[in-house]
mmCIF file of C-alpha atoms and ligand atoms in Angstrom:
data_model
loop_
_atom_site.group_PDB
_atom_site.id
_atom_site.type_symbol
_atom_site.label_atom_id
_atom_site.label_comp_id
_atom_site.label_asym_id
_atom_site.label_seq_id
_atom_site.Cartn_x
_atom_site.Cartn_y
_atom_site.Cartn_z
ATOM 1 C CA UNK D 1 0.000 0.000 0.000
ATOM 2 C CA UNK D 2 2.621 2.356 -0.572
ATOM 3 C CA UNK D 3 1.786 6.101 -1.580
ATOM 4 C CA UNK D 4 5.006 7.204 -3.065
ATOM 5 C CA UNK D 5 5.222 9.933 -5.421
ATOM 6 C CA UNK D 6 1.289 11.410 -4.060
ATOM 7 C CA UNK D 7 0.686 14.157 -2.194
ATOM 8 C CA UNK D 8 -1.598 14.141 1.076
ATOM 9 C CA UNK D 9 -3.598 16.928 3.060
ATOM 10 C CA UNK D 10 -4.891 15.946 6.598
ATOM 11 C CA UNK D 11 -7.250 18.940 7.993
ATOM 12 C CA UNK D 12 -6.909 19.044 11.575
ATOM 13 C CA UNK D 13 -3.340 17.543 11.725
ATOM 14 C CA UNK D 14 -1.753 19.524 14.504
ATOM 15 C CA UNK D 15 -2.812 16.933 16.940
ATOM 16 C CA UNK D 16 -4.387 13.308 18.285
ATOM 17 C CA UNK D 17 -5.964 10.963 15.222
ATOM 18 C CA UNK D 18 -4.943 13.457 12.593
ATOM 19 C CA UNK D 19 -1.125 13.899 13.457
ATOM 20 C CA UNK D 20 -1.162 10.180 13.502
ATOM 21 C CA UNK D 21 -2.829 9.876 10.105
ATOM 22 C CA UNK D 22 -0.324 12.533 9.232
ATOM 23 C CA UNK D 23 2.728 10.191 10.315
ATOM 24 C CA UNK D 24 0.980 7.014 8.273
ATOM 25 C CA UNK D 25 0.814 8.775 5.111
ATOM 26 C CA UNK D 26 4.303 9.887 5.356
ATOM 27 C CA UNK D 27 5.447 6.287 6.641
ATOM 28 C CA UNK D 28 3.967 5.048 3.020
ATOM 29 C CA UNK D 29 5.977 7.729 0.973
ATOM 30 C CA UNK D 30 3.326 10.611 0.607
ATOM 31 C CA UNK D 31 4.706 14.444 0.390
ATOM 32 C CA UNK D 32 2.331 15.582 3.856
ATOM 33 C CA UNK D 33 0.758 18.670 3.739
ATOM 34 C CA UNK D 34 -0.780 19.448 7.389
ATOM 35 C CA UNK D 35 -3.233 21.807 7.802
ATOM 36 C CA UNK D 36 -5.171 22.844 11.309
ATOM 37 C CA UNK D 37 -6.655 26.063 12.730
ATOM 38 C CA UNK D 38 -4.171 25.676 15.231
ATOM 39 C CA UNK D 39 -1.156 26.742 13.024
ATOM 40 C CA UNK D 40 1.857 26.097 15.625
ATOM 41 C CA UNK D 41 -0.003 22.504 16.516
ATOM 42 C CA UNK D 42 0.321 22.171 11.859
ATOM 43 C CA UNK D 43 3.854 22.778 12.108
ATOM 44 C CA UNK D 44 4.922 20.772 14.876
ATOM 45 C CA UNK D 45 3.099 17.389 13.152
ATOM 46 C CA UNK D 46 5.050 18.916 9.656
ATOM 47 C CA UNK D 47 8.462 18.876 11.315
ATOM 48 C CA UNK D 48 7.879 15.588 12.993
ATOM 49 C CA UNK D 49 6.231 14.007 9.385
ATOM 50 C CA UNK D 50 9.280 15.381 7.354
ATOM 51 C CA UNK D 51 11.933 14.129 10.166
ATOM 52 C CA UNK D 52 10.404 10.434 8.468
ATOM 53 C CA UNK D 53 12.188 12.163 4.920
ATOM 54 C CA UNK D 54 9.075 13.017 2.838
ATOM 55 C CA UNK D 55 8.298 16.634 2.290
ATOM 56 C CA UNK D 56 5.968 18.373 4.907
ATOM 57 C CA UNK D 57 4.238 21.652 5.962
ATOM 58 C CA UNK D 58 2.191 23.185 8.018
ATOM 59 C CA UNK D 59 -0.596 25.539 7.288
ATOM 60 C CA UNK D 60 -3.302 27.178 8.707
ATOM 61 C CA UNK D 61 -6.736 26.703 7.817
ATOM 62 C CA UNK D 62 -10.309 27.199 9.745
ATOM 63 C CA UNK D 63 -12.145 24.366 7.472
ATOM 64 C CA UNK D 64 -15.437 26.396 8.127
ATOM 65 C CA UNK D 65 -14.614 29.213 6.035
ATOM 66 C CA UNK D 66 -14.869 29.097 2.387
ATOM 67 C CA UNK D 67 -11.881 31.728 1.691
ATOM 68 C CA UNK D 68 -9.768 29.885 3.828
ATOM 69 C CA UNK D 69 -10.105 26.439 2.189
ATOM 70 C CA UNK D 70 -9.272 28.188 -1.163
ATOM 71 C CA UNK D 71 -6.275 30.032 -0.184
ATOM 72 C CA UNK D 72 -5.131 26.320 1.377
ATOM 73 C CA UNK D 73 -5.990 24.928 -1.696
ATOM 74 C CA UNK D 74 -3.819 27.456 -3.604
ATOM 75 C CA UNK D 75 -0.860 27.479 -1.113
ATOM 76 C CA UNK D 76 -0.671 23.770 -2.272
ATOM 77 C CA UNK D 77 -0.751 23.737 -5.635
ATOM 78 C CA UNK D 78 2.213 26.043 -5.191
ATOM 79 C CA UNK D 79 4.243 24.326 -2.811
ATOM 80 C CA UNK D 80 3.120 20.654 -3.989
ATOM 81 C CA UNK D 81 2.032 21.008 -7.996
ATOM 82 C CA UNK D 82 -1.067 19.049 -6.451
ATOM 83 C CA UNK D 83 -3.342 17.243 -3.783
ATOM 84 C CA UNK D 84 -4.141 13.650 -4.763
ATOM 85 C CA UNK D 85 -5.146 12.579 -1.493
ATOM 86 C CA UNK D 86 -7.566 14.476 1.008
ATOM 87 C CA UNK D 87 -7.950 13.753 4.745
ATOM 88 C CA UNK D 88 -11.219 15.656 5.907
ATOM 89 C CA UNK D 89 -10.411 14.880 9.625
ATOM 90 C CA UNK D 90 -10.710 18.245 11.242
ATOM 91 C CA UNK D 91 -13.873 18.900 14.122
ATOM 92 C CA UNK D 92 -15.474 20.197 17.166
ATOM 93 C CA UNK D 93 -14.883 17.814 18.996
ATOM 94 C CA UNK D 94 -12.566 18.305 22.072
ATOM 95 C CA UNK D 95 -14.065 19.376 25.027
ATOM 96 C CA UNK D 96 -17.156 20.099 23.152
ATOM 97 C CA UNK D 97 -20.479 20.538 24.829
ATOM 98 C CA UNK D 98 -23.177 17.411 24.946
ATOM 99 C CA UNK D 99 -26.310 19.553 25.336
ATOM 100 C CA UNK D 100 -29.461 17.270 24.493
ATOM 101 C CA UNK D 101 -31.756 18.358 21.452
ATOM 102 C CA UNK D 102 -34.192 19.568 22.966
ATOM 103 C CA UNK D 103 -32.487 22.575 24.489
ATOM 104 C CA UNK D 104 -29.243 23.049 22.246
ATOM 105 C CA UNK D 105 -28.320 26.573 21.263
ATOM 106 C CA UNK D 106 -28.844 26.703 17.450
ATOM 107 C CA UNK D 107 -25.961 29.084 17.251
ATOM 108 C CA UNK D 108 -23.673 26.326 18.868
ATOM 109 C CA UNK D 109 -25.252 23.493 16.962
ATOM 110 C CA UNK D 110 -24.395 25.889 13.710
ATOM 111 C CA UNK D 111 -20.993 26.050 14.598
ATOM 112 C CA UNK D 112 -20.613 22.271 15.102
ATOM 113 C CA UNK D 113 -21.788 21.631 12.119
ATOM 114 C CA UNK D 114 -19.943 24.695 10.032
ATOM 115 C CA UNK D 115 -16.944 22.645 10.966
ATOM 116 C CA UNK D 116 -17.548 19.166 11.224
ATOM 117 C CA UNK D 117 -20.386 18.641 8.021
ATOM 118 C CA UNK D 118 -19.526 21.991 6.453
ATOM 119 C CA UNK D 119 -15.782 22.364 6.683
ATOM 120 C CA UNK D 120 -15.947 18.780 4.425
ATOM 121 C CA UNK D 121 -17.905 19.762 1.863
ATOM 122 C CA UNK D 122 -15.825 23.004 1.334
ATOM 123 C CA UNK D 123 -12.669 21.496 1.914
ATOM 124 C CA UNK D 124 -13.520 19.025 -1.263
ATOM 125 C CA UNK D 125 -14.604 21.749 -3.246
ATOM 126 C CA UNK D 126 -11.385 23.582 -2.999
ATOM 127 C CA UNK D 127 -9.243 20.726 -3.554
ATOM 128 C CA UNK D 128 -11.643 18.213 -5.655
ATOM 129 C CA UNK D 129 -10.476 20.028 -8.967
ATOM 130 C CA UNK D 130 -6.721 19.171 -8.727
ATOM 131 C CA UNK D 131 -7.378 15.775 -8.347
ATOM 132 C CA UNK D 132 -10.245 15.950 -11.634
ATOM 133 C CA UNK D 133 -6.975 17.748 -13.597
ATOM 134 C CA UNK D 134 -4.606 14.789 -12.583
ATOM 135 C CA UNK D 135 -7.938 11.915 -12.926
ATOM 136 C CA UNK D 136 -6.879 10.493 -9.397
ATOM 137 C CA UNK D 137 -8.371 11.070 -6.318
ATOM 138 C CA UNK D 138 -8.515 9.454 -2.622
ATOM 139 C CA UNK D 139 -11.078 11.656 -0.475
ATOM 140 C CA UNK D 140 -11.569 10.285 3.575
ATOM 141 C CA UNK D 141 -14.184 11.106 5.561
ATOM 142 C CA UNK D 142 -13.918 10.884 8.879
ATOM 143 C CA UNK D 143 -17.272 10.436 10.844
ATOM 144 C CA UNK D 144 -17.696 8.438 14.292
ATOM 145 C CA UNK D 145 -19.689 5.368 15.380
ATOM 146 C CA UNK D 146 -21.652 8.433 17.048
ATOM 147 C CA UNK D 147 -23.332 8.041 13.820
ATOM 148 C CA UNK D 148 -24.177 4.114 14.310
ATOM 149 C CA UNK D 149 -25.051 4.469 17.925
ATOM 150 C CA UNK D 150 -28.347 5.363 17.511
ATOM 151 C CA UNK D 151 -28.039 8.763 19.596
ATOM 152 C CA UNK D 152 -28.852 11.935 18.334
ATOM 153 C CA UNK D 153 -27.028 15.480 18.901
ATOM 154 C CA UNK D 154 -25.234 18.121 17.060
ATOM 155 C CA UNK D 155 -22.381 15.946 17.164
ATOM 156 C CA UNK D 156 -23.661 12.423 16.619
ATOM 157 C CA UNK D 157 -26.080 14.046 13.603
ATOM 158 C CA UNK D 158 -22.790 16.571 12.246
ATOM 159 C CA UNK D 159 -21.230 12.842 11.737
ATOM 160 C CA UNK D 160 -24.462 11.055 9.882
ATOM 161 C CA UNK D 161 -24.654 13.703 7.973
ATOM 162 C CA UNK D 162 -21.048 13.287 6.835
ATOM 163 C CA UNK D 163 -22.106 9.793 5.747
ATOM 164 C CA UNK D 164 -24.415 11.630 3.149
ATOM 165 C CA UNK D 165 -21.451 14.192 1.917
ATOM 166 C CA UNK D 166 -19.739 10.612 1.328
ATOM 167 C CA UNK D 167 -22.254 8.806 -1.346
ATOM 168 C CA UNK D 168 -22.713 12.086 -2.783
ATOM 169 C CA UNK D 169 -19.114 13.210 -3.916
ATOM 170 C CA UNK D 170 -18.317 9.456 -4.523
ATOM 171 C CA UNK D 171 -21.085 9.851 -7.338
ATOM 172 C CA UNK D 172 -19.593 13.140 -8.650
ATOM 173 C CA UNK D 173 -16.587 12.310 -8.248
ATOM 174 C CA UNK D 174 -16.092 8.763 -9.217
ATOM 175 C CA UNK D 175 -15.672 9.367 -13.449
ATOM 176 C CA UNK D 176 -12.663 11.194 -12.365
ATOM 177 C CA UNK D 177 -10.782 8.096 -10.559
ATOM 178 C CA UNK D 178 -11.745 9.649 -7.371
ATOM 179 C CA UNK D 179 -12.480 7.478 -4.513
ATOM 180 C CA UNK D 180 -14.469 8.869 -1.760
ATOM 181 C CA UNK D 181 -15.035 7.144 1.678
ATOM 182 C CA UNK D 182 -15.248 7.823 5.158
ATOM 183 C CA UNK D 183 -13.834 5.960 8.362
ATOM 184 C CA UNK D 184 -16.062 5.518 11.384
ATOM 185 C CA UNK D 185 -13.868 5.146 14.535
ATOM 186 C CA UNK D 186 -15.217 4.140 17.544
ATOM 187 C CA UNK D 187 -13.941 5.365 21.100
ATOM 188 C CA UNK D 188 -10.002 6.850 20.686
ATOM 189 C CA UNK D 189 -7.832 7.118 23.882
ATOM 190 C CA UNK D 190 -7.157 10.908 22.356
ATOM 191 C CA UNK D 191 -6.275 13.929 24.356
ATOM 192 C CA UNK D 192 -9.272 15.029 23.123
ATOM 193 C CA UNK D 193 -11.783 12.285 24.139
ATOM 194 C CA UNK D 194 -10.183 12.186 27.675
ATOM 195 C CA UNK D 195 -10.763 15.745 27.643
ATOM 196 C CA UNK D 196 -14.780 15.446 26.317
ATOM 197 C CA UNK D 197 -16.022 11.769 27.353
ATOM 198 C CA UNK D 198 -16.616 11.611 30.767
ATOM 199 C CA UNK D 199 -14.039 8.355 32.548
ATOM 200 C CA UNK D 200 -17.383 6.645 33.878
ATOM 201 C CA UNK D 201 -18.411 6.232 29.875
ATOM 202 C CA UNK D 202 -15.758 5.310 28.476
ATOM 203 C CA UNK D 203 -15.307 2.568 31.339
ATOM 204 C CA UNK D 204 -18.598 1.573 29.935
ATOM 205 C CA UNK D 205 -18.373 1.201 26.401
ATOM 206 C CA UNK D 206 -14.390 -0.418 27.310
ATOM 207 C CA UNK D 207 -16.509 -3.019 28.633
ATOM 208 C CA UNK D 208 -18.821 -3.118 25.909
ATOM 209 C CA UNK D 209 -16.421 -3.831 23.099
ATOM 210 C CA UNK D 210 -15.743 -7.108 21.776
ATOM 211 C CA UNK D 211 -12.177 -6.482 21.541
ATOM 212 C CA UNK D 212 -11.738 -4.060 24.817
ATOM 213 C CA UNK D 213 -8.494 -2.373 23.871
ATOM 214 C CA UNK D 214 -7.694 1.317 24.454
ATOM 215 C CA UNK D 215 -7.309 1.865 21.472
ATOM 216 C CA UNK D 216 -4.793 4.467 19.885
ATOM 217 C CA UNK D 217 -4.372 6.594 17.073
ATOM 218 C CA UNK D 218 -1.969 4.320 15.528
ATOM 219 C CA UNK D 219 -5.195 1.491 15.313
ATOM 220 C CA UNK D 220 -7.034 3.552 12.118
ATOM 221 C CA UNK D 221 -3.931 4.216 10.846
ATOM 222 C CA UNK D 222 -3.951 0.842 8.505
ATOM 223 C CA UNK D 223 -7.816 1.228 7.841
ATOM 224 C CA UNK D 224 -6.293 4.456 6.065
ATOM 225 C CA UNK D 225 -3.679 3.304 4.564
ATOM 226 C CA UNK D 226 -6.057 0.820 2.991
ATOM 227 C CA UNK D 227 -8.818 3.425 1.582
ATOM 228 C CA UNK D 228 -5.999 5.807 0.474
ATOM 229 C CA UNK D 229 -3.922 3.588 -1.701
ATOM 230 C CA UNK D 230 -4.988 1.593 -4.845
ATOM 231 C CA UNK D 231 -5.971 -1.430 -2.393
ATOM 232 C CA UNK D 232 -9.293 -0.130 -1.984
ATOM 233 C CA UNK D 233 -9.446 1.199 -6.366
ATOM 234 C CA UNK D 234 -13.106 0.043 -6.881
ATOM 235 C CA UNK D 235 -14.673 1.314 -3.923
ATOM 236 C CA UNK D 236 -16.185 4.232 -3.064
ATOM 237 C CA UNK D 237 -18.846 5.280 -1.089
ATOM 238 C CA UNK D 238 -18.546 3.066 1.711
ATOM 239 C CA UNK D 239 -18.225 3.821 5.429
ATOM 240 C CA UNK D 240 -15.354 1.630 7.409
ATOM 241 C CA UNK D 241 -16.379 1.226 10.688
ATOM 242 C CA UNK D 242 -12.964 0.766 13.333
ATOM 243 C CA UNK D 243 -14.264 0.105 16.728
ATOM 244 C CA UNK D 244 -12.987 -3.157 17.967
ATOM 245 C CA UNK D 245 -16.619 -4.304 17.542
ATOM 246 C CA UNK D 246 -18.470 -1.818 20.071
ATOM 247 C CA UNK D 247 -21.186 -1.335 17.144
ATOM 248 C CA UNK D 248 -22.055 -4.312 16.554
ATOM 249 C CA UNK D 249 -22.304 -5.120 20.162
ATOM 250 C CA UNK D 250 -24.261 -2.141 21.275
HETATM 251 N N1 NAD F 1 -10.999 10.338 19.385
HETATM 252 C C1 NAD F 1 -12.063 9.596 19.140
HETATM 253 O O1 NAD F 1 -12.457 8.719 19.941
HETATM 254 C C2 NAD F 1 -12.849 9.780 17.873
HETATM 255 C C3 NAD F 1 -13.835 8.843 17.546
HETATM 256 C C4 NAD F 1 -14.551 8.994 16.376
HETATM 257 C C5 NAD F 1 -14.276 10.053 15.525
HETATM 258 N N2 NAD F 1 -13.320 10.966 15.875
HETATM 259 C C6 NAD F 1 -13.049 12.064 14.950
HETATM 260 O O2 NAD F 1 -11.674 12.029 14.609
HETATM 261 C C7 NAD F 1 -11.191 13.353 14.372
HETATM 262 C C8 NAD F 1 -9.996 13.651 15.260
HETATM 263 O O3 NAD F 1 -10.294 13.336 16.595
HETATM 264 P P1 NAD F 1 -9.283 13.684 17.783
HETATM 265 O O4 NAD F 1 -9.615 12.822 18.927
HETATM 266 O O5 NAD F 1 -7.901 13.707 17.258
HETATM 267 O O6 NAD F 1 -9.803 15.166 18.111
HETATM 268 P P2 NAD F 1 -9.069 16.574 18.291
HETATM 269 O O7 NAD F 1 -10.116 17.514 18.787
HETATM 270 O O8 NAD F 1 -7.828 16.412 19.084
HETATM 271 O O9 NAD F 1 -8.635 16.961 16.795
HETATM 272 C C9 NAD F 1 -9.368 17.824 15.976
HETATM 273 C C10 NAD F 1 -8.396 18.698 15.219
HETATM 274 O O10 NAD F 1 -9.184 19.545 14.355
HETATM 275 C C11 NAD F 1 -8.688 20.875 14.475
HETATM 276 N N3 NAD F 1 -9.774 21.820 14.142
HETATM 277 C C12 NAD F 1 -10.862 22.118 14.891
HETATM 278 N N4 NAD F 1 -11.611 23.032 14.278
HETATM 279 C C13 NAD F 1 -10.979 23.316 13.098
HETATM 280 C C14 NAD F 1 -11.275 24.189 12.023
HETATM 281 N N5 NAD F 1 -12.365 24.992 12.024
HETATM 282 N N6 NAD F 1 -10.433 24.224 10.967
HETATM 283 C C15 NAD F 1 -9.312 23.450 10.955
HETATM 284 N N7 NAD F 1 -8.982 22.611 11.952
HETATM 285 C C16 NAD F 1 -9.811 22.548 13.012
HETATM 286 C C17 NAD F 1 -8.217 20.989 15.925
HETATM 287 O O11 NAD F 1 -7.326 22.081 16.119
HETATM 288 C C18 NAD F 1 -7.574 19.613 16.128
HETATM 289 O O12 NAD F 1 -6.218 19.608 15.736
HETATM 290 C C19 NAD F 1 -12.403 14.259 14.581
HETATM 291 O O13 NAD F 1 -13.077 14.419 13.360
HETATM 292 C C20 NAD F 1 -13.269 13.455 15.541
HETATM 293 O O14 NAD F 1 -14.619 13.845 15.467
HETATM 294 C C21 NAD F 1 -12.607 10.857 17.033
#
């Protein structure tokens, strides 16, 4: 599965599952181009990535806003000729709030999903038509088994949603040898899910899981690998689900 020779962009790489993702692709020979809102968090991952000998950078980027996703989009066509490989990975998601339905602010649930559903969509438009020029394409979602779970909130619904985005670029998208998929991970020992999960829950759904590991960053990591490389050529569409099971027990 090795990616030599493409070029990679992970949104929200300064830190947890996407600084790991960041490290895979440049493990497997991709050029790494990290981009987060946090821009010093972007550069540390880009020294650490190009340490491994590919080419790296960091850049800012607040996924959310559509001038910002095209001024990424330009800064890597000049530093990189092109994107071939797109890693929509950045959320709200540490420390975020878990207010129910019922009585969310709709400014907050805006903002949740301005990032997490929206920030997607416009990231993929801004760097969709590089990989149309070049006719290949890997695009990765990356939702949540909040989606599967059968709960509801700005969070859990930002990550369905996602789902949707999925089928519908992979049917735009597909007649240019673009792949588009998402990966559903279930609970990550993260920085940010210690920080948002409370320790009682995630005792719980540790015991829930068929295979009850604490799982890492470093267990998606071949999951992407797989969806990013011409392994996974005639599919598209399709959500991976990484979880160690806790779906299918639930
Ligand atoms: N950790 C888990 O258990 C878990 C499970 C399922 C899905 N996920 C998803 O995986 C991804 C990473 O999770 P994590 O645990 O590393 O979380 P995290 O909060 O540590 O990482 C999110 C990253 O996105 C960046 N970001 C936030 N808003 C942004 C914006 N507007 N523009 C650009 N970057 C922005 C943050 O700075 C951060 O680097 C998220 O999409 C999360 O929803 C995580």
């Amino acid at each position: 599965m090795t990616l030599q020779g493409r070029v990679a962009l992970v949104t929200g790489g300064g830190r947890g599952i996407g600084r790991e993702y960041c490290r895979a692709l440049a493990e497997a020979g991709a050029a790494v181009l990290v981009a987060d809102i946090d821009v010093a968090s972007a550069e540390e991952t880009a020294a650490a990535v190009g340490d491994l000998g590919v080419p790296a950078a960091g850049l800012g980027v607040d996924v959310s806003d559509r001038d910002s996703t095209l001024a990424l989009a330009a800064a890597a066509r000049e530093r990189f000729g092109r994107v071939d490989i797109l890693v929509n990975n950045a959320a709200i998601y540490h420390s975020m709030r878990m207010d129910p339905q019922l009585t969310v602010d709709i400014e907050y649930w805006r903002r949740v999903f301005a990032v997490n559903l929206d920030g997607a969509l416009l990231m993929t438009q801004a760097i969709a038509p590089m990989m149309i020029e070049s006719g290949w394409g890997r695009v990765i979602m990356q939702s949540s088994t909040a989606a599967h779970l059968g709960g509801g909130g700005h969070y859990a619904v930002s990550k369905l949603a996602l789902l949707g985005l999925t089928r519908g670029f992979a049917k735009e998208l597909g007649r240019h040898g673009i792949t588009v998929n998402a990966i559903a991970p279930g609970v990550v020992f993260t920085e940010a899910t210690e920080a948002t999960v409370p320790a009682a829950r995630l005792d719980q759904l540790l015991a829930m899981t068929p295979l009850p590991h604490r799982a890492q960053p470093q267990d998606l990591a071949g999951t992407l690998l797989f969806l990013c490389s011409d392994a996974s050529a005639w599919m598209t569409g399709q959500t991976l689900i990484v979880d160690g099971g806790l779906v299918v027990r639930y």
